[in-house]
C-alpha cells in the first residue's frame, strides 16, 4: 500500500486528538446520522433484504474461490473489445504502468474519477513526481485536493468539512488549480456546487487523459461499472481520448446476473438511495463513441495474501458502501484520519492490516480500533463479520510479538484460572489488598485503559467464600 498515510501516530494517539475537536465531532455526527436514517428507510422497503444480502455474500465468496479463472476471462473479454489489460503486483508496478501510459500520450495532465485504488497506491504523488498533474473531479475529492487534506470517509471523503469551511477552501485555493471561485461565493450548497461545476467544466473539455477506478468489473463481457451521484464521473469516462482504469482484482463479478444483485445492494447501503443517479458502464472501445484507447490495470497489492487467510479473506467481499463507518460509534467520534489509511472505519481496521501488514505501530493498532459491538456486521450488505476478523487480527498482532503486556496478562490469567486453589488464593490476595489498588493505574500497559475508566472495585471476599460462609450461617 501507499506510504501516503505512513508516519502518522497509532490509532489511540490520533483518536485522542480527534475527539478533542468539537467541530469535527459535530460534522461527523450530523452527516453519519443523516445517512443512517435514509439507509434505514430504503432498506426497509426491500421485502427480503436478508436474502439479498446473503446472495451478495454468496456471489462474492464463489467468485473469490475461482478468482484466477474469472480474471483470465475478464482479460480475454476486455482484449476482444479493443482494450488493453495490464497486471500490477504492487503499488510501485501499478504507478509505473499508469505513468508510462500517460507519458505515451504526450500529455502532462489527467482528470480522475474518485478511485480508492489509486489513493491506495499513491498514484497522484507518483504522477506528480513524473511531472504529471492529476485533477480530482469528484466534488468531495476536489475539496480534499484543494484543501491539501486527506479523505476521511469512503463515500464522502470530505465528511469532516462543513460548508463554511468548504467556501473558505474554494476562495483560497481554487484559482491556483484553474477557474477561480466567484468573489461573492456564499456557503449555500447550490452556490458551492455551481463554483465547482464552473471550475471543472473547462478541465473536462480540455484534458485528453482520464484515470478511473471501478465499482465492478463483469468478467463475461469485460464491462466496467462506476456508480456515482454527480455526473462528473461520466464526463471523465466519455470525453477524454484515453481512459486508464485501475481496479482491484476483487472487484470482479462473473456475470450480469450477478451484477444485478449488487446494483440493488450498493445504493441502499451507501447513499440511502434506491438507485444511483449515474451508473456508467463501458466495454473496451467503440469507434466514434467515448475514448479511443482503453487500458485496464488489474491491481493485486496484497490481495492474494488476504485471499489466502481463511478468516480474513471475507474482507475482499467489501463493495465500499461505507455502511459500517456510518454506524460505528468509534468512527463517529474520531473520524477517518485517525486510522492512518485511505480505508477508514471498521472495514479499514481489517483491510489495511491485511494489505499492509502489522509491522508498523499504526497498522498493529487498527484491529484494536473497535468496541466489537457488532453494528458493522449487522449493516454490511455482504455480511462481512468484521468483529470476527478484528479478533483474528488481534491474535496475529500478539503472535508477532506485539502488545507483550497483553500476552503476560493472559498467561497469568491462564495460570490462575487453571487451578481452583490458585484462583482462590489470587482472589483472596486481591481482596486483602483492595484498599491499596488505585482507581487509575499510574504506569504499565493498562494505564491507557484507566485514562477513560476506573478500575472495577475489588470485592472484599471471593464469591465462593461468601457463598460458603452464607451456607454455614444458615446451617445448611
Short mmCIF file of C-alpha atoms in Angstrom, two decimals:
data_model
loop_
_atom_site.label_atom_id
_atom_site.label_comp_id
_atom_site.label_asym_id
_atom_site.label_seq_id
_atom_site.Cartn_x
_atom_site.Cartn_y
_atom_site.Cartn_z
CA UNK A 1 0.00 0.00 0.00
CA UNK A 2 0.97 3.60 -0.44
CA UNK A 3 3.00 5.33 2.20
CA UNK A 4 0.77 8.40 1.90
CA UNK A 5 -0.52 7.99 5.43
CA UNK A 6 2.58 6.41 6.96
CA UNK A 7 4.30 8.40 9.65
CA UNK A 8 1.01 9.10 11.38
CA UNK A 9 0.65 8.17 15.06
CA UNK A 10 -1.00 4.92 16.13
CA UNK A 11 -4.77 4.95 16.35
CA UNK A 12 -5.11 5.67 20.11
CA UNK A 13 -2.93 8.77 19.84
CA UNK A 14 -4.60 10.03 16.67
CA UNK A 15 -8.05 9.33 18.11
CA UNK A 16 -7.28 11.26 21.28
CA UNK A 17 -6.56 14.33 19.20
CA UNK A 18 -9.65 13.86 17.03
CA UNK A 19 -12.16 13.51 19.86
CA UNK A 20 -10.91 16.80 21.29
CA UNK A 21 -12.10 18.65 18.16
CA UNK A 22 -15.75 19.66 18.77
CA UNK A 23 -16.31 20.90 15.20
CA UNK A 24 -15.09 17.62 13.74
CA UNK A 25 -17.36 15.63 16.05
CA UNK A 26 -20.34 17.83 15.14
CA UNK A 27 -19.69 17.42 11.40
CA UNK A 28 -19.35 13.65 11.71
CA UNK A 29 -22.36 13.19 13.94
CA UNK A 30 -24.63 15.22 11.69
CA UNK A 31 -23.52 13.52 8.47
CA UNK A 32 -23.46 9.91 9.68
CA UNK A 33 -26.83 10.14 11.40
CA UNK A 34 -28.42 11.59 8.26
CA UNK A 35 -27.01 8.77 6.12
CA UNK A 36 -28.11 6.14 8.66
CA UNK A 37 -31.66 7.46 8.66
CA UNK A 38 -32.02 7.44 4.86
CA UNK A 39 -30.43 4.00 4.60
CA UNK A 40 -32.82 2.56 7.16
CA UNK A 41 -35.79 3.84 5.15
CA UNK A 42 -34.81 2.38 1.76
CA UNK A 43 -33.55 -0.91 3.18
CA UNK A 44 -36.89 -1.33 4.95
CA UNK A 45 -38.64 -1.16 1.56
CA UNK A 46 -36.99 -4.40 0.38
CA UNK A 47 -39.14 -7.42 1.22
CA UNK A 48 -36.24 -9.82 1.67
CA UNK A 49 -33.19 -7.71 2.47
CA UNK A 50 -31.62 -10.57 4.41
CA UNK A 51 -31.96 -12.84 1.37
CA UNK A 52 -30.48 -10.20 -0.94
CA UNK A 53 -27.59 -9.71 1.49
CA UNK A 54 -26.95 -13.46 1.62
CA UNK A 55 -26.99 -13.61 -2.18
CA UNK A 56 -24.37 -10.86 -2.38
CA UNK A 57 -22.11 -12.64 0.10
CA UNK A 58 -22.51 -15.96 -1.74
CA UNK A 59 -21.65 -14.41 -5.12
CA UNK A 60 -18.54 -12.78 -3.70
CA UNK A 61 -17.38 -15.99 -1.99
CA UNK A 62 -17.97 -18.05 -5.11
CA UNK A 63 -16.09 -15.52 -7.24
CA UNK A 64 -13.13 -15.40 -4.87
CA UNK A 65 -12.88 -19.20 -4.84
CA UNK A 66 -12.36 -19.18 -8.61
CA UNK A 67 -10.80 -15.74 -8.95
CA UNK A 68 -8.00 -16.92 -11.24
CA UNK A 69 -10.44 -18.23 -13.86
CA UNK A 70 -12.63 -15.14 -13.73
CA UNK A 71 -9.64 -12.80 -14.09
CA UNK A 72 -8.48 -14.63 -17.20
CA UNK A 73 -12.00 -14.47 -18.58
CA UNK A 74 -12.11 -10.73 -17.91
CA UNK A 75 -8.79 -10.20 -19.67
CA UNK A 76 -9.98 -12.09 -22.73
CA UNK A 77 -13.23 -10.09 -22.89
CA UNK A 78 -11.54 -6.70 -22.47
CA UNK A 79 -8.95 -7.54 -25.11
CA UNK A 80 -11.64 -8.75 -27.53
CA UNK A 81 -13.45 -5.42 -27.05
CA UNK A 82 -10.38 -3.44 -28.05
CA UNK A 83 -8.96 -2.71 -24.60
CA UNK A 84 -5.54 -3.44 -23.13
CA UNK A 85 -5.03 -5.29 -19.84
CA UNK A 86 -2.04 -4.75 -17.54
CA UNK A 87 -1.24 -6.71 -14.37
CA UNK A 88 0.24 -4.93 -11.35
CA UNK A 89 1.60 -6.95 -8.43
CA UNK A 90 2.01 -3.94 -6.15
CA UNK A 91 1.69 -0.18 -5.89
CA UNK A 92 5.06 0.58 -7.50
CA UNK A 93 4.27 -1.53 -10.54
CA UNK A 94 0.79 -0.02 -10.92
CA UNK A 95 2.14 3.52 -10.67
CA UNK A 96 4.85 2.76 -13.21
CA UNK A 97 2.29 1.34 -15.65
CA UNK A 98 -0.05 4.33 -15.38
CA UNK A 99 2.78 6.85 -15.56
CA UNK A 100 4.14 5.16 -18.66
CA UNK A 101 0.72 5.13 -20.32
CA UNK A 102 0.20 8.84 -19.67
CA UNK A 103 3.66 9.72 -20.92
CA UNK A 104 3.00 7.75 -24.10
CA UNK A 105 0.13 10.12 -24.91
CA UNK A 106 2.40 13.15 -24.59
CA UNK A 107 0.07 14.74 -22.05
CA UNK A 108 1.03 16.21 -18.67
CA UNK A 109 -2.44 16.42 -17.11
CA UNK A 110 -5.12 13.85 -16.25
CA UNK A 111 -8.61 14.07 -14.80
CA UNK A 112 -9.68 11.48 -12.26
CA UNK A 113 -12.89 9.80 -11.21
CA UNK A 114 -12.97 9.07 -7.49
CA UNK A 115 -10.95 5.91 -7.01
CA UNK A 116 -9.86 4.36 -3.73
CA UNK A 117 -7.48 2.02 -5.52
CA UNK A 118 -5.49 4.97 -6.90
CA UNK A 119 -5.43 6.53 -3.43
CA UNK A 120 -4.25 3.21 -2.01
CA UNK A 121 -1.23 3.14 -4.31
CA UNK A 122 -0.48 6.87 -4.06
CA UNK A 123 -0.98 7.45 -7.77
CA UNK A 124 -1.34 11.25 -7.57
CA UNK A 125 2.01 11.52 -5.84
CA UNK A 126 3.66 9.17 -8.33
CA UNK A 127 2.30 11.16 -11.26
CA UNK A 128 3.41 14.44 -9.68
CA UNK A 129 6.93 13.06 -9.32
CA UNK A 130 6.86 12.39 -13.07
CA UNK A 131 5.69 15.93 -13.86
CA UNK A 132 2.05 14.95 -14.44
CA UNK A 133 -0.77 16.76 -12.63
CA UNK A 134 -3.86 14.81 -11.60
CA UNK A 135 -7.09 16.76 -11.17
CA UNK A 136 -9.78 15.26 -8.95
CA UNK A 137 -13.29 15.72 -10.32
CA UNK A 138 -15.49 14.15 -7.67
CA UNK A 139 -16.76 17.11 -5.62
CA UNK A 140 -15.65 15.75 -2.25
CA UNK A 141 -12.27 14.68 -3.63
CA UNK A 142 -11.90 18.13 -5.19
CA UNK A 143 -12.47 19.69 -1.77
CA UNK A 144 -9.83 17.40 -0.26
CA UNK A 145 -7.34 18.18 -3.02
CA UNK A 146 -7.85 21.95 -2.90
CA UNK A 147 -7.57 21.91 0.87
CA UNK A 148 -4.33 19.85 0.77
CA UNK A 149 -6.20 17.45 3.00
CA UNK A 150 -6.75 13.69 3.17
CA UNK A 151 -10.00 11.78 2.60
CA UNK A 152 -11.72 10.65 5.80
CA UNK A 153 -14.67 8.60 4.53
CA UNK A 154 -15.15 6.02 1.79
CA UNK A 155 -18.28 7.56 0.31
CA UNK A 156 -17.94 11.21 1.39
CA UNK A 157 -14.19 11.92 1.54
CA UNK A 158 -14.75 15.47 2.86
CA UNK A 159 -17.30 14.46 5.51
CA UNK A 160 -15.17 16.18 8.15
CA UNK A 161 -15.70 19.57 6.48
CA UNK A 162 -18.77 21.78 6.81
CA UNK A 163 -19.98 24.14 4.10
CA UNK A 164 -18.40 27.23 5.68
CA UNK A 165 -15.01 25.52 5.62
CA UNK A 166 -15.58 24.44 2.01
CA UNK A 167 -16.35 28.02 0.98
CA UNK A 168 -13.08 29.20 2.51
CA UNK A 169 -11.14 26.47 0.72
CA UNK A 170 -12.70 27.37 -2.65
CA UNK A 171 -11.99 31.08 -2.23
CA UNK A 172 -8.44 30.50 -1.04
CA UNK A 173 -7.16 27.85 -3.47
CA UNK A 174 -9.44 27.25 -6.43
CA UNK A 175 -7.69 29.85 -8.58
CA UNK A 176 -4.37 28.02 -8.13
CA UNK A 177 -5.85 24.97 -9.89
CA UNK A 178 -7.85 26.62 -12.67
CA UNK A 179 -11.06 28.67 -12.89
CA UNK A 180 -11.35 30.66 -9.63
CA UNK A 181 -14.35 30.78 -7.35
CA UNK A 182 -16.51 33.92 -7.63
CA UNK A 183 -15.59 36.66 -5.16
CA UNK A 184 -19.14 36.77 -3.77
CA UNK A 185 -19.30 33.00 -3.15
CA UNK A 186 -21.55 32.05 -0.24
CA UNK A 187 -21.75 28.80 1.69
CA UNK A 188 -25.11 27.89 0.13
CA UNK A 189 -24.75 24.32 -1.20
CA UNK A 190 -26.06 25.30 -4.62
CA UNK A 191 -23.55 28.13 -4.89
CA UNK A 192 -20.70 25.83 -3.88
CA UNK A 193 -21.80 23.22 -6.42
CA UNK A 194 -22.01 25.83 -9.15
CA UNK A 195 -18.50 27.10 -8.35
CA UNK A 196 -17.18 23.54 -8.59
CA UNK A 197 -19.09 22.96 -11.83
CA UNK A 198 -17.58 26.06 -13.48
CA UNK A 199 -14.14 25.11 -12.23
CA UNK A 200 -14.33 21.55 -13.56
CA UNK A 201 -16.12 22.12 -16.88
CA UNK A 202 -13.09 23.62 -18.62
CA UNK A 203 -10.94 20.80 -17.28
CA UNK A 204 -13.27 18.16 -18.73
CA UNK A 205 -13.26 19.80 -22.15
CA UNK A 206 -9.50 20.23 -22.45
CA UNK A 207 -7.92 17.19 -20.74
CA UNK A 208 -7.28 14.22 -23.03
CA UNK A 209 -6.43 11.51 -20.46
CA UNK A 210 -8.61 10.22 -17.63
CA UNK A 211 -7.94 7.83 -14.78
CA UNK A 212 -10.73 5.95 -13.07
CA UNK A 213 -11.44 3.08 -10.76
CA UNK A 214 -14.48 0.82 -10.96
CA UNK A 215 -17.10 -0.43 -8.56
CA UNK A 216 -17.45 -3.66 -10.51
CA UNK A 217 -15.95 -5.48 -13.48
CA UNK A 218 -18.15 -8.03 -15.32
CA UNK A 219 -15.97 -10.92 -16.42
CA UNK A 220 -18.28 -12.36 -19.11
CA UNK A 221 -18.24 -9.18 -21.26
CA UNK A 222 -15.27 -7.17 -19.97
CA UNK A 223 -17.60 -4.37 -18.85
CA UNK A 224 -16.58 -1.94 -16.11
CA UNK A 225 -19.11 -0.17 -13.92
CA UNK A 226 -18.91 3.10 -11.97
CA UNK A 227 -21.72 4.30 -9.71
CA UNK A 228 -21.80 7.97 -8.70
CA UNK A 229 -24.13 10.81 -7.80
CA UNK A 230 -22.80 13.90 -9.60
CA UNK A 231 -22.23 13.10 -13.27
CA UNK A 232 -18.60 14.21 -13.11
CA UNK A 233 -17.54 10.60 -13.38
CA UNK A 234 -19.41 10.19 -16.64
CA UNK A 235 -17.66 13.24 -18.08
CA UNK A 236 -14.30 11.65 -17.22
CA UNK A 237 -15.29 8.32 -18.70
CA UNK A 238 -16.57 9.65 -22.03
CA UNK A 239 -14.80 12.89 -23.04
CA UNK A 240 -11.04 12.09 -22.87
CA UNK A 241 -9.29 10.28 -25.71
CA UNK A 242 -7.51 7.83 -23.37
CA UNK A 243 -9.07 6.14 -20.35
CA UNK A 244 -6.97 4.24 -17.78
CA UNK A 245 -8.85 2.28 -15.12
CA UNK A 246 -7.08 0.96 -12.02
CA UNK A 247 -9.16 -1.82 -10.46
CA UNK A 248 -8.54 -4.17 -7.56
CA UNK A 249 -8.74 -7.82 -8.58
CA UNK A 250 -11.50 -8.44 -6.03
CA UNK A 251 -13.96 -6.13 -7.86
CA UNK A 252 -14.96 -8.90 -10.28
CA UNK A 253 -18.43 -10.31 -10.71
CA UNK A 254 -18.76 -13.22 -13.15
CA UNK A 255 -22.00 -12.26 -14.94
CA UNK A 256 -24.53 -9.50 -15.48
CA UNK A 257 -26.99 -11.51 -13.43
CA UNK A 258 -24.58 -11.30 -10.51
CA UNK A 259 -24.14 -7.56 -11.07
CA UNK A 260 -27.89 -7.03 -10.67
CA UNK A 261 -27.71 -8.09 -7.02
CA UNK A 262 -25.05 -5.50 -6.22
CA UNK A 263 -26.83 -2.72 -8.10
CA UNK A 264 -29.62 -3.21 -5.55
CA UNK A 265 -27.37 -3.59 -2.52
CA UNK A 266 -24.86 -0.79 -3.04
CA UNK A 267 -27.04 2.33 -3.48
CA UNK A 268 -29.23 1.50 -0.49
CA UNK A 269 -26.25 0.77 1.73
CA UNK A 270 -24.13 3.73 0.67
CA UNK A 271 -26.17 6.84 -0.17
CA UNK A 272 -29.54 5.59 1.06
CA UNK A 273 -30.97 5.68 -2.49
CA UNK A 274 -32.93 3.09 -4.45
CA UNK A 275 -30.50 3.52 -7.33
CA UNK A 276 -27.56 5.76 -8.06
CA UNK A 277 -28.25 8.86 -10.17
CA UNK A 278 -25.44 7.88 -12.55
CA UNK A 279 -24.49 4.30 -13.39
CA UNK A 280 -21.85 4.32 -16.14
CA UNK A 281 -20.78 1.16 -17.96
CA UNK A 282 -18.20 0.74 -20.70
CA UNK A 283 -16.79 -2.20 -22.61
CA UNK A 284 -13.49 -1.67 -24.40
CA UNK A 285 -13.60 0.98 -27.12
CA UNK A 286 -16.22 1.84 -29.73
CA UNK A 287 -15.38 3.87 -32.88
CA UNK A 288 -16.81 7.38 -32.67
CA UNK A 289 -18.09 6.94 -29.11
CA UNK A 290 -16.06 7.62 -25.97
CA UNK A 291 -12.31 7.16 -25.51
CA UNK A 292 -10.26 5.92 -28.46
CA UNK A 293 -7.94 3.94 -26.19
CA UNK A 294 -8.77 2.00 -23.02
CA UNK A 295 -6.34 0.44 -20.53
CA UNK A 296 -7.31 -1.73 -17.57
CA UNK A 297 -4.76 -2.09 -14.78
CA UNK A 298 -5.61 -5.04 -12.54
CA UNK A 299 -4.17 -4.43 -9.08
CA UNK A 300 -3.12 -7.08 -6.57
CA UNK A 301 -1.13 -5.14 -3.94
CA UNK A 302 -1.58 -7.70 -1.19
CA UNK A 303 -5.00 -9.04 -2.15
CA UNK A 304 -3.81 -12.56 -2.92
CA UNK A 305 -2.25 -12.68 0.55
CA UNK A 306 -5.60 -11.68 2.04
CA UNK A 307 -7.29 -14.36 -0.05
CA UNK A 308 -5.02 -16.99 1.49
CA UNK A 309 -6.32 -16.20 5.00
CA UNK A 310 -9.42 -18.30 5.65
CA UNK A 311 -10.80 -15.83 8.20
CA UNK A 312 -9.53 -12.54 6.80
CA UNK A 313 -10.47 -13.19 3.16
CA UNK A 314 -14.08 -12.15 3.77
CA UNK A 315 -12.81 -8.53 3.78
CA UNK A 316 -12.43 -8.91 -0.01
CA UNK A 317 -16.21 -9.10 -0.30
CA UNK A 318 -16.34 -5.38 0.50
CA UNK A 319 -18.17 -3.24 -2.08
CA UNK A 320 -17.02 0.07 -0.49
CA UNK A 321 -20.50 1.18 0.57
CA UNK A 322 -19.33 2.74 3.89
CA UNK A 323 -22.37 1.49 5.84
CA UNK A 324 -20.05 0.16 8.55
CA UNK A 325 -18.48 3.60 9.02
CA UNK A 326 -21.85 5.29 9.40
CA UNK A 327 -22.96 3.06 12.29
CA UNK A 328 -19.61 2.74 14.06
CA UNK A 329 -19.53 4.61 17.40
CA UNK A 330 -15.73 4.78 17.22
CA UNK A 331 -15.66 6.29 13.72
CA UNK A 332 -18.40 8.80 14.59
CA UNK A 333 -16.19 10.20 17.34
CA UNK A 334 -12.75 10.01 15.74
CA UNK A 335 -13.32 10.43 12.01
CA UNK A 336 -11.32 8.76 9.30
CA UNK A 337 -7.90 10.40 9.60
CA UNK A 338 -7.20 8.62 12.89
CA UNK A 339 -6.99 5.29 11.02
CA UNK A 340 -3.88 6.36 9.09
CA UNK A 341 -5.11 4.82 5.84
CA UNK A 342 -7.29 5.54 2.82
CA UNK A 343 -9.61 2.85 4.21
CA UNK A 344 -11.04 4.21 7.46
CA UNK A 345 -13.63 2.84 9.87
CA UNK A 346 -14.35 -0.80 10.64
CA UNK A 347 -13.57 -2.08 7.15
CA UNK A 348 -10.27 -0.20 7.18
CA UNK A 349 -9.42 -1.71 10.55
CA UNK A 350 -9.49 -5.18 8.98
CA UNK A 351 -8.44 -4.43 5.40
CA UNK A 352 -5.43 -2.17 5.94
CA UNK A 353 -3.56 -4.51 8.35
CA UNK A 354 -4.01 -7.35 5.87
CA UNK A 355 -2.89 -5.37 2.82
CA UNK A 356 -0.09 -3.55 4.60
CA UNK A 357 0.83 -5.99 7.34
CA UNK A 358 1.06 -5.26 11.06
CA UNK A 359 4.76 -4.40 11.35
CA UNK A 360 4.20 -0.68 11.92
CA UNK A 361 2.73 0.71 15.12
CA UNK A 362 -0.20 2.31 13.33
CA UNK A 363 -1.17 -0.87 11.47
CA UNK A 364 -0.80 -3.03 14.59
CA UNK A 365 -3.15 -0.67 16.43
CA UNK A 366 -6.00 -0.85 13.90
CA UNK A 367 -7.50 -4.21 14.97
CA UNK A 368 -7.99 -2.62 18.39
CA UNK A 369 -9.84 0.42 16.98
CA UNK A 370 -13.21 -1.11 17.80
CA UNK A 371 -15.51 -1.85 20.71
CA UNK A 372 -16.60 -5.11 18.97
CA UNK A 373 -20.22 -4.01 19.32
CA UNK A 374 -21.13 -5.77 16.05
CA UNK A 375 -23.13 -2.91 14.48
CA UNK A 376 -20.86 -3.04 11.41
CA UNK A 377 -21.66 -6.71 10.81
CA UNK A 378 -25.39 -6.08 11.09
CA UNK A 379 -25.44 -3.42 8.35
CA UNK A 380 -22.83 -4.87 5.97
CA UNK A 381 -24.63 -5.66 2.69
CA UNK A 382 -22.31 -8.60 2.00
CA UNK A 383 -22.27 -9.94 5.59
CA UNK A 384 -18.60 -9.41 6.43
CA UNK A 385 -18.19 -10.47 10.05
CA UNK A 386 -15.89 -7.58 10.91
CA UNK A 387 -15.72 -8.36 14.66
CA UNK A 388 -14.55 -11.90 13.88
CA UNK A 389 -11.78 -10.61 11.65
CA UNK A 390 -10.77 -7.97 14.20
CA UNK A 391 -10.29 -10.62 16.88
CA UNK A 392 -8.39 -12.78 14.37
CA UNK A 393 -6.04 -9.90 13.58
CA UNK A 394 -5.54 -9.13 17.26
CA UNK A 395 -4.33 -12.70 17.66
CA UNK A 396 -1.90 -12.12 14.81
CA UNK A 397 -0.54 -8.94 16.38
CA UNK A 398 0.09 -10.72 19.68
CA UNK A 399 1.65 -13.76 17.98
CA UNK A 400 4.05 -11.48 16.11
CA UNK A 401 5.32 -10.07 19.40
CA UNK A 402 3.12 -7.01 19.60
CA UNK A 403 1.44 -5.97 22.87
CA UNK A 404 3.73 -8.02 25.18
CA UNK A 405 1.82 -6.74 28.21
CA UNK A 406 -1.35 -8.37 26.95
CA UNK A 407 0.45 -11.68 26.42
CA UNK A 408 1.79 -11.55 30.00
CA UNK A 409 -1.62 -10.74 31.46
CA UNK A 410 -3.27 -13.58 29.54
CA UNK A 411 -0.57 -16.00 30.66
CA UNK A 412 -1.09 -15.01 34.30
CA UNK A 413 -4.85 -15.35 33.94
CA UNK A 414 -4.44 -18.80 32.37
CA UNK A 415 -2.23 -19.87 35.28
CA UNK A 416 -4.74 -18.64 37.89
CA UNK A 417 -7.86 -19.97 36.21
CA UNK A 418 -6.23 -23.32 35.51
CA UNK A 419 -6.42 -24.45 39.15
CA UNK A 420 -9.16 -23.92 41.73
CA UNK A 421 -6.73 -23.44 44.59
CA UNK A 422 -4.61 -20.93 42.71
CA UNK A 423 -7.72 -18.98 41.72
CA UNK A 424 -8.93 -18.88 45.33
CA UNK A 425 -5.55 -17.72 46.54
CA UNK A 426 -5.42 -14.97 43.88
CA UNK A 427 -8.92 -13.77 44.76
CA UNK A 428 -8.23 -13.66 48.50
CA UNK A 429 -4.94 -11.85 47.96
CA UNK A 430 -6.64 -9.24 45.76
CA UNK A 431 -9.45 -8.80 48.29
CA UNK A 432 -6.99 -8.28 51.12
CA UNK A 433 -5.13 -5.61 49.17
CA UNK A 434 -8.23 -3.87 47.78
CA UNK A 435 -7.61 -0.68 49.74
CA UNK A 436 -4.19 -0.33 48.09
CA UNK A 437 -5.47 -0.60 44.49
CA UNK A 438 -5.74 2.87 42.85
CA UNK A 439 -8.69 3.87 40.70
CA UNK A 440 -6.25 4.74 37.92
CA UNK A 441 -3.04 2.89 37.15
CA UNK A 442 -0.08 5.29 37.02
CA UNK A 443 2.22 3.03 34.98
CA UNK A 444 2.26 -0.05 32.79
CA UNK A 445 0.41 -1.18 29.66
CA UNK A 446 -3.03 -0.73 31.27
CA UNK A 447 -2.54 2.97 32.01
CA UNK A 448 -4.28 3.97 28.74
CA UNK A 449 -7.28 1.83 29.69
CA UNK A 450 -7.69 3.67 33.01
CA UNK A 451 -7.33 7.06 31.33
CA UNK A 452 -11.01 6.88 30.45
CA UNK A 453 -12.45 4.48 33.06
CA UNK A 454 -11.96 3.42 36.67
CA UNK A 455 -10.70 0.01 37.63
CA UNK A 456 -13.58 -2.19 38.80
CA UNK A 457 -13.90 -2.29 42.56
CA UNK A 458 -12.47 -5.49 44.06
CA UNK A 459 -14.95 -7.24 46.40
CA UNK A 460 -13.79 -7.88 49.99
CA UNK A 461 -14.07 -11.64 49.56
CA UNK A 462 -14.41 -14.09 46.68
CA UNK A 463 -17.90 -15.22 45.73
CA UNK A 464 -17.15 -18.83 46.67
CA UNK A 465 -16.02 -17.81 50.16
CA UNK A 466 -19.11 -15.63 50.57
CA UNK A 467 -21.35 -18.50 49.48
CA UNK A 468 -19.69 -20.99 51.79
CA UNK A 469 -19.98 -18.59 54.74
CA UNK A 470 -23.63 -17.93 53.96
CA UNK A 471 -24.36 -21.67 53.80
CA UNK A 472 -22.65 -22.21 57.15
CA UNK A 473 -24.51 -19.34 58.80
CA UNK A 474 -27.83 -20.69 57.55
CA UNK A 475 -26.95 -24.11 58.92
CA UNK A 476 -27.24 -25.83 55.60
#
